[in-house]
PDB file of C-alpha atoms in Angstrom:
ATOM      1  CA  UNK A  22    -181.274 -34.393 132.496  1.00 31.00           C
ATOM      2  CA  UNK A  23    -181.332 -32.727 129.312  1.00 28.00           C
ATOM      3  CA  UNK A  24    -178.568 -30.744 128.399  1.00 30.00           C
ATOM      4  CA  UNK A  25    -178.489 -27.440 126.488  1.00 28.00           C
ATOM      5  CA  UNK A  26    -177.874 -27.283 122.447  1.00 32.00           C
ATOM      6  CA  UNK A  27    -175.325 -25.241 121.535  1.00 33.00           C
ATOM      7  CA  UNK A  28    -177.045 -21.862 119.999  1.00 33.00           C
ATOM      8  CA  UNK A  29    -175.914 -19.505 117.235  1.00 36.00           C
ATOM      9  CA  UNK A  30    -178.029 -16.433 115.834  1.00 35.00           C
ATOM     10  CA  UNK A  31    -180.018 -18.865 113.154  1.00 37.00           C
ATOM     11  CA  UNK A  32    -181.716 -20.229 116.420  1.00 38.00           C
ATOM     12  CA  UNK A  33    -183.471 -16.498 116.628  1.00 33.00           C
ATOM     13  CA  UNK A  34    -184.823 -15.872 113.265  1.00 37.00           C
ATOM     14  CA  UNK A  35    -187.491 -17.297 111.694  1.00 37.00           C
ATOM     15  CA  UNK A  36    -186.367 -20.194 109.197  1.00 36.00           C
ATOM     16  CA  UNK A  37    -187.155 -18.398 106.151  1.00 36.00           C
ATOM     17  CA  UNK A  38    -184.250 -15.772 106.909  1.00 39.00           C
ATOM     18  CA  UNK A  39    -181.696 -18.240 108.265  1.00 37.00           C
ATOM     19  CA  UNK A  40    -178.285 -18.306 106.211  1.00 40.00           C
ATOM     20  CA  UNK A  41    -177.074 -19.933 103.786  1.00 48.00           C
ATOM     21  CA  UNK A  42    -174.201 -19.721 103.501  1.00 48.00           C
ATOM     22  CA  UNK A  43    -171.741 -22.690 104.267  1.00 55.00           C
ATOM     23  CA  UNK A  44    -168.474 -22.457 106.061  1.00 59.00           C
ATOM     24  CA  UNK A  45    -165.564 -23.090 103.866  1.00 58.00           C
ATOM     25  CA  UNK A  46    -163.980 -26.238 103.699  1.00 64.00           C
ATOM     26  CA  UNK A  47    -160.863 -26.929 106.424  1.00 60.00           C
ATOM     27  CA  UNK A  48    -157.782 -26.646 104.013  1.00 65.00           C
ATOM     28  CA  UNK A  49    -159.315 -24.503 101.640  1.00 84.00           C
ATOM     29  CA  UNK A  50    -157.192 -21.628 100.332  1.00 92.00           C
ATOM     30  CA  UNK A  51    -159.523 -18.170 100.231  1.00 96.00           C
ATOM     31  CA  UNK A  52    -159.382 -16.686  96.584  1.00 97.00           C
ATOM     32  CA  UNK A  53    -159.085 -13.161  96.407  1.00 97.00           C
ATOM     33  CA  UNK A  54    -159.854 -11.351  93.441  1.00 97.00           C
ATOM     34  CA  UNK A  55    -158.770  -7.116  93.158  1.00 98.00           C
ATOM     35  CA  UNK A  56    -161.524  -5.656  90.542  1.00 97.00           C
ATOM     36  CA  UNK A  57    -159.608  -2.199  89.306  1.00 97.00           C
ATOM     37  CA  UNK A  58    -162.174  -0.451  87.203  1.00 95.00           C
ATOM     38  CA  UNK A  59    -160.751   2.722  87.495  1.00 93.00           C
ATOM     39  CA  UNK A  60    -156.709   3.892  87.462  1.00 94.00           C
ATOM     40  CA  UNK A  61    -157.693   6.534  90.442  1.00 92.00           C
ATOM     41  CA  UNK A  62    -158.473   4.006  92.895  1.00 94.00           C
ATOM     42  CA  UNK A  63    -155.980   0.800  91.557  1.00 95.00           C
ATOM     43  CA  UNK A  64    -152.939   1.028  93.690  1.00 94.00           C
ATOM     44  CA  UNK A  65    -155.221   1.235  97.108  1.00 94.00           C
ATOM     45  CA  UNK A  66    -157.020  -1.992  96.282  1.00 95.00           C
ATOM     46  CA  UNK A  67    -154.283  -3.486  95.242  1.00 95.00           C
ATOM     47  CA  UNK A  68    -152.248  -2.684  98.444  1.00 94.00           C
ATOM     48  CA  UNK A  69    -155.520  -3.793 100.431  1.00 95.00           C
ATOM     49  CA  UNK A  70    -156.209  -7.220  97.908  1.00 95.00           C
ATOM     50  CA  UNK A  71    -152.455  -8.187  99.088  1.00 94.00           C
ATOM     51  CA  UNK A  72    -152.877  -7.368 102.895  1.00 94.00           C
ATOM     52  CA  UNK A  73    -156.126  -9.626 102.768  1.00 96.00           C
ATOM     53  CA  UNK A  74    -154.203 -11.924 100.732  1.00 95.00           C
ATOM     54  CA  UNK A  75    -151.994 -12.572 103.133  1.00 94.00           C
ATOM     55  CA  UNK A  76    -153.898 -12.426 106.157  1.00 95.00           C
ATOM     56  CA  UNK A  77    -155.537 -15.745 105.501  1.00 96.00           C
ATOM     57  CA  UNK A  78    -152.289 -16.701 103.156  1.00 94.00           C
ATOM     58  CA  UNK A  79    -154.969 -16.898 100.004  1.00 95.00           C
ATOM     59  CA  UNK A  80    -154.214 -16.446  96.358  1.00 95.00           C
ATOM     60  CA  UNK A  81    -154.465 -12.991  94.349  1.00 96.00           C
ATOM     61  CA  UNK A  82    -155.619 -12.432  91.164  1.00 97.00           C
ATOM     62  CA  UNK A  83    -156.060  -8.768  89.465  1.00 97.00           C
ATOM     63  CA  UNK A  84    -158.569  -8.076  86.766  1.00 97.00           C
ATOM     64  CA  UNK A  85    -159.636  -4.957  85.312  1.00 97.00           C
ATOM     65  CA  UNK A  86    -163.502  -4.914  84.618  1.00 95.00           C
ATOM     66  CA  UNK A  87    -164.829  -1.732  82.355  1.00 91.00           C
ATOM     67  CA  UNK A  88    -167.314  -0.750  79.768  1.00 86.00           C
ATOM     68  CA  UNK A  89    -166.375  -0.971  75.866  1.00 83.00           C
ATOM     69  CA  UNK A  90    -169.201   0.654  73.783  1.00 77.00           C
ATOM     70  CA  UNK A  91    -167.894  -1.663  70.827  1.00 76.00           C
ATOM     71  CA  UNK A  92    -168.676  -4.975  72.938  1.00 73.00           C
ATOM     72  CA  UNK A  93    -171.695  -4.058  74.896  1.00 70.00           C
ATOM     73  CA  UNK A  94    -175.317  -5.302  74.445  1.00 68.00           C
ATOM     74  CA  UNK A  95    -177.098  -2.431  75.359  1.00 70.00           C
ATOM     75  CA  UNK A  96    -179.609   0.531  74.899  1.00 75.00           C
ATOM     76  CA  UNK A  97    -178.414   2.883  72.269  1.00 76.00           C
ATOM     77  CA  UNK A  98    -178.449   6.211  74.784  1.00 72.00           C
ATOM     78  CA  UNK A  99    -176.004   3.409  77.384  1.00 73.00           C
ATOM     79  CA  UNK A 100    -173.650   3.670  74.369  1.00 75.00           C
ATOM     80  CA  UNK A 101    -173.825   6.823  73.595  1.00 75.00           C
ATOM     81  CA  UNK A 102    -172.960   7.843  77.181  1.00 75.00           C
ATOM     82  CA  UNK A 103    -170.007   5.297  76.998  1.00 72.00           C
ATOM     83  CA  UNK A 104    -168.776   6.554  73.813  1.00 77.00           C
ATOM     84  CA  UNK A 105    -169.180  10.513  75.355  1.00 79.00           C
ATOM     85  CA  UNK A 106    -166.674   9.087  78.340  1.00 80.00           C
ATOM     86  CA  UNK A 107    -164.180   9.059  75.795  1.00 78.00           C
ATOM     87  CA  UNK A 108    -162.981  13.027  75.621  1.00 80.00           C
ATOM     88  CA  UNK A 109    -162.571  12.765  79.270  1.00 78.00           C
ATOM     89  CA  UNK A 110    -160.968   9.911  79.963  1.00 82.00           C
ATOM     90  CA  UNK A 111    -159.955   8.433  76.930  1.00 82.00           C
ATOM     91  CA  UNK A 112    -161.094   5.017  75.030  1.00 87.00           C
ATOM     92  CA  UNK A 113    -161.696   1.740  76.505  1.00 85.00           C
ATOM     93  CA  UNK A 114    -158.495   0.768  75.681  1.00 90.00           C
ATOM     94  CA  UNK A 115    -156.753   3.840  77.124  1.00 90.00           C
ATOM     95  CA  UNK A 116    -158.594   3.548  80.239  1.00 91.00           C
ATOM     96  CA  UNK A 117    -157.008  -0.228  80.590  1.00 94.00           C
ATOM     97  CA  UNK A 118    -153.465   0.941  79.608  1.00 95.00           C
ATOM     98  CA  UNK A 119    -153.687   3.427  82.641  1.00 95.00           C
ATOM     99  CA  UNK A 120    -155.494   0.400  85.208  1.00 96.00           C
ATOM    100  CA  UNK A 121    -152.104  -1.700  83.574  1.00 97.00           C
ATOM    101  CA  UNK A 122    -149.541   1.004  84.382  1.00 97.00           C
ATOM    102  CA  UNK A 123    -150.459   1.591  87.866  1.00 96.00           C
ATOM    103  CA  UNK A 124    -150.721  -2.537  88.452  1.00 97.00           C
ATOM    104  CA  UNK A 125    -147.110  -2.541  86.986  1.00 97.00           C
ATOM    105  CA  UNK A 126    -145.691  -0.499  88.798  1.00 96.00           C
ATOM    106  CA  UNK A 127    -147.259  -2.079  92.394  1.00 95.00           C
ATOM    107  CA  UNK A 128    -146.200  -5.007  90.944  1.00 95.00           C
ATOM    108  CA  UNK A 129    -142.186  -4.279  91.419  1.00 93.00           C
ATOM    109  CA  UNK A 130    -142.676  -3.032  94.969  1.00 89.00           C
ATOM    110  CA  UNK A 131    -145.391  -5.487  96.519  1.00 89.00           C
ATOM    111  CA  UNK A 132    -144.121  -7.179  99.611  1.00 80.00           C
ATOM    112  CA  UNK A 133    -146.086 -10.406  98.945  1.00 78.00           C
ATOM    113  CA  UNK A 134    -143.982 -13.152  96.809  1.00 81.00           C
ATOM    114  CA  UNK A 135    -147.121 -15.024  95.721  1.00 85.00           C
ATOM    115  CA  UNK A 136    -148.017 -15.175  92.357  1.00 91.00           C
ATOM    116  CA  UNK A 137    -149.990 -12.692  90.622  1.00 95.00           C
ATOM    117  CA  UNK A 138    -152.285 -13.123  87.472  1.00 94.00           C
ATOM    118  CA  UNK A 139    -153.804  -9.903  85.388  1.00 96.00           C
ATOM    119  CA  UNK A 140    -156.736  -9.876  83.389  1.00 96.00           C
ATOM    120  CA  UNK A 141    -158.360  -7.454  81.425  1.00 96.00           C
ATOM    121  CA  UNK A 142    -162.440  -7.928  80.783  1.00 94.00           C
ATOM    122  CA  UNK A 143    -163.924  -4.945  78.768  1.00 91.00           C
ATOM    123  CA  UNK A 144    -167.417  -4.998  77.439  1.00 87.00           C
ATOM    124  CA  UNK A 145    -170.387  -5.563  79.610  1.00 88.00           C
ATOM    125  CA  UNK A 146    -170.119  -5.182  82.901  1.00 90.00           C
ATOM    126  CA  UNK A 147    -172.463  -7.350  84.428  1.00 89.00           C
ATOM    127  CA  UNK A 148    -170.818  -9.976  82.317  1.00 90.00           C
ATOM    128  CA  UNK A 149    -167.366  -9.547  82.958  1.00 92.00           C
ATOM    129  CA  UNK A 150    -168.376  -9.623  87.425  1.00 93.00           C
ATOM    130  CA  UNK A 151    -169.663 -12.980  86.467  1.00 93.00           C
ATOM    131  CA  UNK A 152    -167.171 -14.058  84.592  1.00 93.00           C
ATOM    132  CA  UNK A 153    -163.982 -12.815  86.590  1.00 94.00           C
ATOM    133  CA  UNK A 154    -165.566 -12.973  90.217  1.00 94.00           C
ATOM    134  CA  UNK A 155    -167.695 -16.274  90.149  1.00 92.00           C
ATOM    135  CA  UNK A 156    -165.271 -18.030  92.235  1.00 94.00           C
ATOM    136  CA  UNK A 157    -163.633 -16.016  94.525  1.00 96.00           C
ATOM    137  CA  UNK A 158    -163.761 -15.664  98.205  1.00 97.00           C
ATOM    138  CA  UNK A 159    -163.997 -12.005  98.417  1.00 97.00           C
ATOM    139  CA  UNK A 160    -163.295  -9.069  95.975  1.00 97.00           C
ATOM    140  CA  UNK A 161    -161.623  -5.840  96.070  1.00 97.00           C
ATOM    141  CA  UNK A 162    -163.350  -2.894  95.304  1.00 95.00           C
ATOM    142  CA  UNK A 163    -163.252   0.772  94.975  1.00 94.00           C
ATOM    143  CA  UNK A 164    -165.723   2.765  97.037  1.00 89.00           C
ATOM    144  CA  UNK A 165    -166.150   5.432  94.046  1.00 86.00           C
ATOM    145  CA  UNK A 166    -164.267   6.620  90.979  1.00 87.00           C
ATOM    146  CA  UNK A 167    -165.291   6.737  87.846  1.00 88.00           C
ATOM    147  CA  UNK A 168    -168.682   5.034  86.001  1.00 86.00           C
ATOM    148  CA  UNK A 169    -167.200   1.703  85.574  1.00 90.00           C
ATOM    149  CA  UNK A 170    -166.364   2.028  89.191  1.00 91.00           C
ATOM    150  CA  UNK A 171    -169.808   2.457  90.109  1.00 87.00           C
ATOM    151  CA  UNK A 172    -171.274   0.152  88.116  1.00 88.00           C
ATOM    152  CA  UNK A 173    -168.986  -2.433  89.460  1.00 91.00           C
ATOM    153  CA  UNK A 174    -169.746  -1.781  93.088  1.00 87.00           C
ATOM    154  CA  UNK A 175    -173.396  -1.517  92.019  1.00 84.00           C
ATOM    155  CA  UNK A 176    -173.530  -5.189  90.328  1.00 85.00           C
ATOM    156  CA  UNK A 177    -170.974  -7.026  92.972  1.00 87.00           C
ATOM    157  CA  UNK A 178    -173.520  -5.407  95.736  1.00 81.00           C
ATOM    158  CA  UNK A 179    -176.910  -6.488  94.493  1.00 76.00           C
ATOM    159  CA  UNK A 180    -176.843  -9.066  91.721  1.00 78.00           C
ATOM    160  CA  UNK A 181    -173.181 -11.045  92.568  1.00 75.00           C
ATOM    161  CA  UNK A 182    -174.266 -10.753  96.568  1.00 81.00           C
ATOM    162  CA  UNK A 183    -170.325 -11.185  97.211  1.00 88.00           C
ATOM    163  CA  UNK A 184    -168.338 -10.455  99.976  1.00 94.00           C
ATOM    164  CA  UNK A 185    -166.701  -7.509  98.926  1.00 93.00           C
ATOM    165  CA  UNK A 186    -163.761  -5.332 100.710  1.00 96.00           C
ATOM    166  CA  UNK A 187    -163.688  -1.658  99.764  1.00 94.00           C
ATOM    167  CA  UNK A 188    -160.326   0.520 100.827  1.00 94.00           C
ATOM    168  CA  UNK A 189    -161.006   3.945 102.635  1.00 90.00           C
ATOM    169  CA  UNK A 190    -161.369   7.002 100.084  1.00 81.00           C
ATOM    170  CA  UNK A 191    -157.693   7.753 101.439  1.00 75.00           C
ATOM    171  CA  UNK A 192    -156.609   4.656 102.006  1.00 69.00           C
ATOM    172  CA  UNK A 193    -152.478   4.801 102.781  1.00 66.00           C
ATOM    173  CA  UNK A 194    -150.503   2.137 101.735  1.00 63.00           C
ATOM    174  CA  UNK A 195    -149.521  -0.605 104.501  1.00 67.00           C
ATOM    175  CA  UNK A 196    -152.263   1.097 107.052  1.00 73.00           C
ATOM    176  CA  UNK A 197    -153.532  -2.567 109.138  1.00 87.00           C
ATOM    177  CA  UNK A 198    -156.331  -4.089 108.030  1.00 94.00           C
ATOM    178  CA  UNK A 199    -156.974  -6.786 110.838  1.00 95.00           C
ATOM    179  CA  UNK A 200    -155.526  -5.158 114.137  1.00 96.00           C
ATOM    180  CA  UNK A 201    -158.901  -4.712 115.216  1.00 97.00           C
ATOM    181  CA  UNK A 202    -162.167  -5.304 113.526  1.00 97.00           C
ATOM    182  CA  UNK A 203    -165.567  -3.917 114.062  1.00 96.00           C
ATOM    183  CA  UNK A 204    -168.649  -6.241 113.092  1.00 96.00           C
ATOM    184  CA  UNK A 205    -171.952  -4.292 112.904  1.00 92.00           C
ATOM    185  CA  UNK A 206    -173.892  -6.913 114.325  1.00 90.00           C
ATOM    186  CA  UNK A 207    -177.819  -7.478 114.803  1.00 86.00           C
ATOM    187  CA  UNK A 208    -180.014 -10.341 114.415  1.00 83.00           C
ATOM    188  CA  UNK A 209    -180.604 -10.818 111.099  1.00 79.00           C
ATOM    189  CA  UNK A 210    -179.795 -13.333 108.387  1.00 80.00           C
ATOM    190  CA  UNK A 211    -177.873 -10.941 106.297  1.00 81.00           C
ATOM    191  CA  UNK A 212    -175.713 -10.622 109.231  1.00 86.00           C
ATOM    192  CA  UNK A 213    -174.833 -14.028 109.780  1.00 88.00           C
ATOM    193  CA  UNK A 214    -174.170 -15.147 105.976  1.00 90.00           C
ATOM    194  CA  UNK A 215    -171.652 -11.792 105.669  1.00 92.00           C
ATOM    195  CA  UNK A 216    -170.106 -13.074 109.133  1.00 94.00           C
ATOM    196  CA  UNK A 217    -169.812 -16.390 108.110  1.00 94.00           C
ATOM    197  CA  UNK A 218    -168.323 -15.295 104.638  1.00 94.00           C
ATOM    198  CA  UNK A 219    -165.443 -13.348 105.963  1.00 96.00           C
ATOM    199  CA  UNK A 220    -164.629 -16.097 108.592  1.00 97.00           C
ATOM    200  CA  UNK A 221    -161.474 -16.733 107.355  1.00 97.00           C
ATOM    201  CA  UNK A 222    -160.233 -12.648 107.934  1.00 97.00           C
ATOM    202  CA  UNK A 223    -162.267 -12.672 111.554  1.00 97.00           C
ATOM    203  CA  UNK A 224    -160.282 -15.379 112.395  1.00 97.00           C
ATOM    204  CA  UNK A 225    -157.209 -13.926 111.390  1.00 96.00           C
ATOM    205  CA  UNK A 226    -157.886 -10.517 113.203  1.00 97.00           C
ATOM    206  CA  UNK A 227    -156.151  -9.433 116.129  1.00 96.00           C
ATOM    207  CA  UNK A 228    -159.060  -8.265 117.911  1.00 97.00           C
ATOM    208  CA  UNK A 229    -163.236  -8.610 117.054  1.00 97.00           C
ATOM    209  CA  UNK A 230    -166.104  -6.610 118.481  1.00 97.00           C
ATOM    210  CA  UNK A 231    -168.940  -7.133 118.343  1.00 96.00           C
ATOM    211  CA  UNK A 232    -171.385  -3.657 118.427  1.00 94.00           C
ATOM    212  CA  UNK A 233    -174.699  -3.727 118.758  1.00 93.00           C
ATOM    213  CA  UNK A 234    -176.526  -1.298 118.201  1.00 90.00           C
ATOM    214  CA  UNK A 235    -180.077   0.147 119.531  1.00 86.00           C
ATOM    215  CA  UNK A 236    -180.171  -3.705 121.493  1.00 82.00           C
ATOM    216  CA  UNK A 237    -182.951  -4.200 123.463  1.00 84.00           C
ATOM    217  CA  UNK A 238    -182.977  -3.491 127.444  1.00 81.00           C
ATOM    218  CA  UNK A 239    -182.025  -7.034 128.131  1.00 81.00           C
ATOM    219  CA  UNK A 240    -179.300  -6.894 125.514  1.00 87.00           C
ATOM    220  CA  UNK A 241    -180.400 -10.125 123.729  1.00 88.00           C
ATOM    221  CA  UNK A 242    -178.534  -8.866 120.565  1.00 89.00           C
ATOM    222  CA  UNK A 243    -175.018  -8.954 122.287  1.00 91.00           C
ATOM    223  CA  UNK A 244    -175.831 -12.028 123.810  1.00 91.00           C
ATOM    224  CA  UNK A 245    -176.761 -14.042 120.591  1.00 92.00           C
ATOM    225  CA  UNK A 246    -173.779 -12.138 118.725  1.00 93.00           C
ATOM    226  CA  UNK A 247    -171.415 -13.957 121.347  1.00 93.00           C
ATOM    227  CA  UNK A 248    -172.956 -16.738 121.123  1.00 93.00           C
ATOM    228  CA  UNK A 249    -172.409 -17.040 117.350  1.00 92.00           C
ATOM    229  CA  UNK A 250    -169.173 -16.009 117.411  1.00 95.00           C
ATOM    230  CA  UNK A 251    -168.380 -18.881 119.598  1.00 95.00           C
ATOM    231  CA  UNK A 252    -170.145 -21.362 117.786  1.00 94.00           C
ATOM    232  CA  UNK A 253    -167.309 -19.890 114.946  1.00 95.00           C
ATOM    233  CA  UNK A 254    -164.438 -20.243 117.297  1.00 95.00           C
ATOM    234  CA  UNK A 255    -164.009 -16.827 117.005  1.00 96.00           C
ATOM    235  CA  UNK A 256    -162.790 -14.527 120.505  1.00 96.00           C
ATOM    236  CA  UNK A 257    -165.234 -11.697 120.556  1.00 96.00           C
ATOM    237  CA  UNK A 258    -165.676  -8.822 122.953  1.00 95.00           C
ATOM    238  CA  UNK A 259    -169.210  -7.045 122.486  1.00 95.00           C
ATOM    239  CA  UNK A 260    -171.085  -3.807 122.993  1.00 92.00           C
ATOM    240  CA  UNK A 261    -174.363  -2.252 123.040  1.00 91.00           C
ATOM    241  CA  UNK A 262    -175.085   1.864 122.452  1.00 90.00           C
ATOM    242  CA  UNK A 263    -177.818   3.798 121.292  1.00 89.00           C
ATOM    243  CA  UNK A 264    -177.742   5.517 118.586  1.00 83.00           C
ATOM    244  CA  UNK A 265    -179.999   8.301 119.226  1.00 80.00           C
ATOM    245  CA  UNK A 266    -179.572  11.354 118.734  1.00 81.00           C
ATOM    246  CA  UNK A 267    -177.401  10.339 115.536  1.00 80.00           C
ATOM    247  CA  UNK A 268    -178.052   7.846 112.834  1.00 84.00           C
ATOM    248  CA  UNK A 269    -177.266   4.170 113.387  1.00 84.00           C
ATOM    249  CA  UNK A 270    -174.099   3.856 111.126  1.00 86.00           C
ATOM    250  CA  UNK A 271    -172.996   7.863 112.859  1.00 90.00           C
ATOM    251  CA  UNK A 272    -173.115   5.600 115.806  1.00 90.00           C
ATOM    252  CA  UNK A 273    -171.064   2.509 114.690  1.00 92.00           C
ATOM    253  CA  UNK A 274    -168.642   4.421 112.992  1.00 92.00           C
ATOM    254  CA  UNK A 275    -168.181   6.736 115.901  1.00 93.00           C
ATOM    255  CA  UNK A 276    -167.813   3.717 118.430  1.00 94.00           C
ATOM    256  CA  UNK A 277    -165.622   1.745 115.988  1.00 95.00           C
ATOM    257  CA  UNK A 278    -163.288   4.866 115.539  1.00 94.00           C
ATOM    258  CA  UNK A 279    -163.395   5.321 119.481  1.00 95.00           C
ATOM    259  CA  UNK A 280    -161.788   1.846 120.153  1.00 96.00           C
ATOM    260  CA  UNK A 281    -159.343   2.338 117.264  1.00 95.00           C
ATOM    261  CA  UNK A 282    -160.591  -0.486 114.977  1.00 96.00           C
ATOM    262  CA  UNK A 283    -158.887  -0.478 111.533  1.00 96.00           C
ATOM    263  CA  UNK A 284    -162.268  -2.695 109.669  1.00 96.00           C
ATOM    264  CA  UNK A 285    -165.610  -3.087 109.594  1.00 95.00           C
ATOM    265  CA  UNK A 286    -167.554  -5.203 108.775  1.00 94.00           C
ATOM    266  CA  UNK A 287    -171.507  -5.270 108.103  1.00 91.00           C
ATOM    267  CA  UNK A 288    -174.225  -6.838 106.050  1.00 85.00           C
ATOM    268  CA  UNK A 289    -174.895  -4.153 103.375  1.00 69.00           C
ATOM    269  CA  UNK A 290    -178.049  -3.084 101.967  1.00 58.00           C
ATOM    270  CA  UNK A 291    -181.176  -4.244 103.965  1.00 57.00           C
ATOM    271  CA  UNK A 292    -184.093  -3.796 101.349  1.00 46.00           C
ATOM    272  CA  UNK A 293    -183.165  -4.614  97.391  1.00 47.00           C
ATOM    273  CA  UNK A 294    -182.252  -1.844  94.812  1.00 43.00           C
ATOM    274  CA  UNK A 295    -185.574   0.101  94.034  1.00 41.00           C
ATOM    275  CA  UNK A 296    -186.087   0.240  98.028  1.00 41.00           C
ATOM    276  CA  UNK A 297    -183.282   1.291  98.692  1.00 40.00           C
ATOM    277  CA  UNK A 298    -183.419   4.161  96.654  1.00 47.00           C
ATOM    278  CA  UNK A 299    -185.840   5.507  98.323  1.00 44.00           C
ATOM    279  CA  UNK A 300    -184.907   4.653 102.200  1.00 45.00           C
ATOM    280  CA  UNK A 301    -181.790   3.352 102.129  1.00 47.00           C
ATOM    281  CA  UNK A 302    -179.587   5.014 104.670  1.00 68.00           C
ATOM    282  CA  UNK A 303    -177.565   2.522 106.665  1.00 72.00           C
ATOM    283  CA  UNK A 304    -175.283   1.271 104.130  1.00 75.00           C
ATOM    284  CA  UNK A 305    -174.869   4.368 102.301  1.00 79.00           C
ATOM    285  CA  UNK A 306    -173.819   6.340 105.400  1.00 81.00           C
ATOM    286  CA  UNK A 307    -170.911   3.713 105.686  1.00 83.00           C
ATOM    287  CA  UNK A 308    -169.752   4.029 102.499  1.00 81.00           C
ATOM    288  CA  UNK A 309    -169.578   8.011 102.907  1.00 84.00           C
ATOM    289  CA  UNK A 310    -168.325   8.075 106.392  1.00 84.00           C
ATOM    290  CA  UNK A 311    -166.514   5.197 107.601  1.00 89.00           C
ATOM    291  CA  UNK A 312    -162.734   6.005 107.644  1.00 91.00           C
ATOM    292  CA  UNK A 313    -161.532   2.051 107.300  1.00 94.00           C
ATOM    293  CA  UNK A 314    -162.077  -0.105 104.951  1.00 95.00           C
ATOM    294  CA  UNK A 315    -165.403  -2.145 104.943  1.00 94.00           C
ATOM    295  CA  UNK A 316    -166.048  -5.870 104.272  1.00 94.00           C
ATOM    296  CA  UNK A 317    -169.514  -5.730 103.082  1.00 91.00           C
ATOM    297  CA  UNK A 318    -172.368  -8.137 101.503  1.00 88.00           C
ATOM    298  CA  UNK A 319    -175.532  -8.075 100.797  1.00 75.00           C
TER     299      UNK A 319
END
């Protein structure tokens, strides 16, 4: 008699979409790296980089990441606009000086005792993500704030495709970050290579569900979502709901808000940049509306 291989979401989707993403190494310690790019938004990363941090007992490092007119190679209206930032909130150099203060000050009250490094990368962007994010695990980053804040989000999104964790617009100090998580699940391969990315903080959760939603009648989707969580040794209750008459991430936020989950986590951005510009919805409506933090990739 034969007997029946064990089955995880790749098994559904054609080859060409299947992940790749490989499970970390047993032993290895996650690297998480805090991106401030903007003084507004610094203390609630940093209070989120440490919770993560010590959820999966990983190492923290801080950098801040903006635009310096005098070190960028770039169009001359790009500079122009960087230079015009300047009357409102001050030089590059300023603008790091107030990212340094607030990590200072965090600094004397954090309740981790792990060590802390701080760098500061000004000049291009792009550059500095590469530079300052190439190896870690998962980065810290602000939803909003100011351009260097958006840029940052925008380059760590589409061109560093890392797992990145982004506090809640009011995000309040020690609020939990892994009571209970919500993973926005469907089968898809972006799906499974953000899932497999933030193992380390799924297994460290509390509580995982699963939602699902719009699943088919015979509710394959929750059925191959618990079947790859526990091919990842990962306890998992799931759920199905349609979204209609609301929009699909109205729905998951509204269901993961119901059940009191305090993260969520989803693949981000279905179609690349131009795309997505044009019919992107999804991933935008999460940013705007969820009221946790999100652990998002694309």
């Amino acid at each position: 008699m034969l007997e029946r291989a064990e089955m995880t979401v790749s098994d559904y989707l054609p080859s060409s979409e299947r992940a790749d993403v490989e499970e970390a190494p047993a032993g290895s310690v996650p690297k998480i790296a805090v991106v401030l790019p903007d003084p507004i938004t610094a203390r609630a990363c940093l209070d989120v980089g440490e919770a993560a941090a010590l959820a999966v007992e990983g190492t923290l490092s801080v950098v801040h990441i903006g635009a310096d007119p005098a070190s960028m190679l770039s169009s001359a209206e790009e500079i122009d606009i960087q230079f015009l930032r300047e009357r409102y909130e001050g030089t590059a150099g300023e603008r790091v000086a107030q990212v340094r203060s607030v990590f200072d000050e965090w600094l004397s009250n954090r309740r981790g005792t792990g060590p802390v490094s701080w760098r500061d990368c000004s000049g291009d962007i792009d550059q500095c993500l590469d530079l300052e994010t190439r190896d870690a695990d998962l980065v810290i980053v602000p939803r909003t704030g100011n351009l260097d804040a958006r840029d940052v989000v925008h380059g760590l999104l589409f061109h560093s495709h890392k797992l990145c964790l982004l506090p809640a617009y009011r995000q309040q100090g020690d609020m939990p970050l892994l009571t209970h998580v919500a993973v926005g699940w469907k089968p898809d391969g972006k799906v499974e290579r953000t899932i497999k990315a933030a193992l380390p903080w799924l297994r460290a959760a509390r509580q995982v569900t699963a939602i699902c939603v719009d699943d088919d009648k015979g509710r394959s989707s929750e059925n191959a979502a618990a079947e790859q969580f526990a091919a990842l040794h990962v306890d998992v209750t799931t759920a199905s709901l349609r979204s209609h008459p609301e929009s699909v991430a109205s729905a998951l936020v509204g269901h993961a808000a119901s059940i009191g989950a305090t993260c969520i986590v989803a693949g981000a951005y279905r179609h690349g940049e131009f795309l997505e510009m044009i019919v992107g919805r999804v991933t935008r409506d999460l940013l705007t509306h969820a009221q946790v933090p999100l652990l998002l990739m694309h």
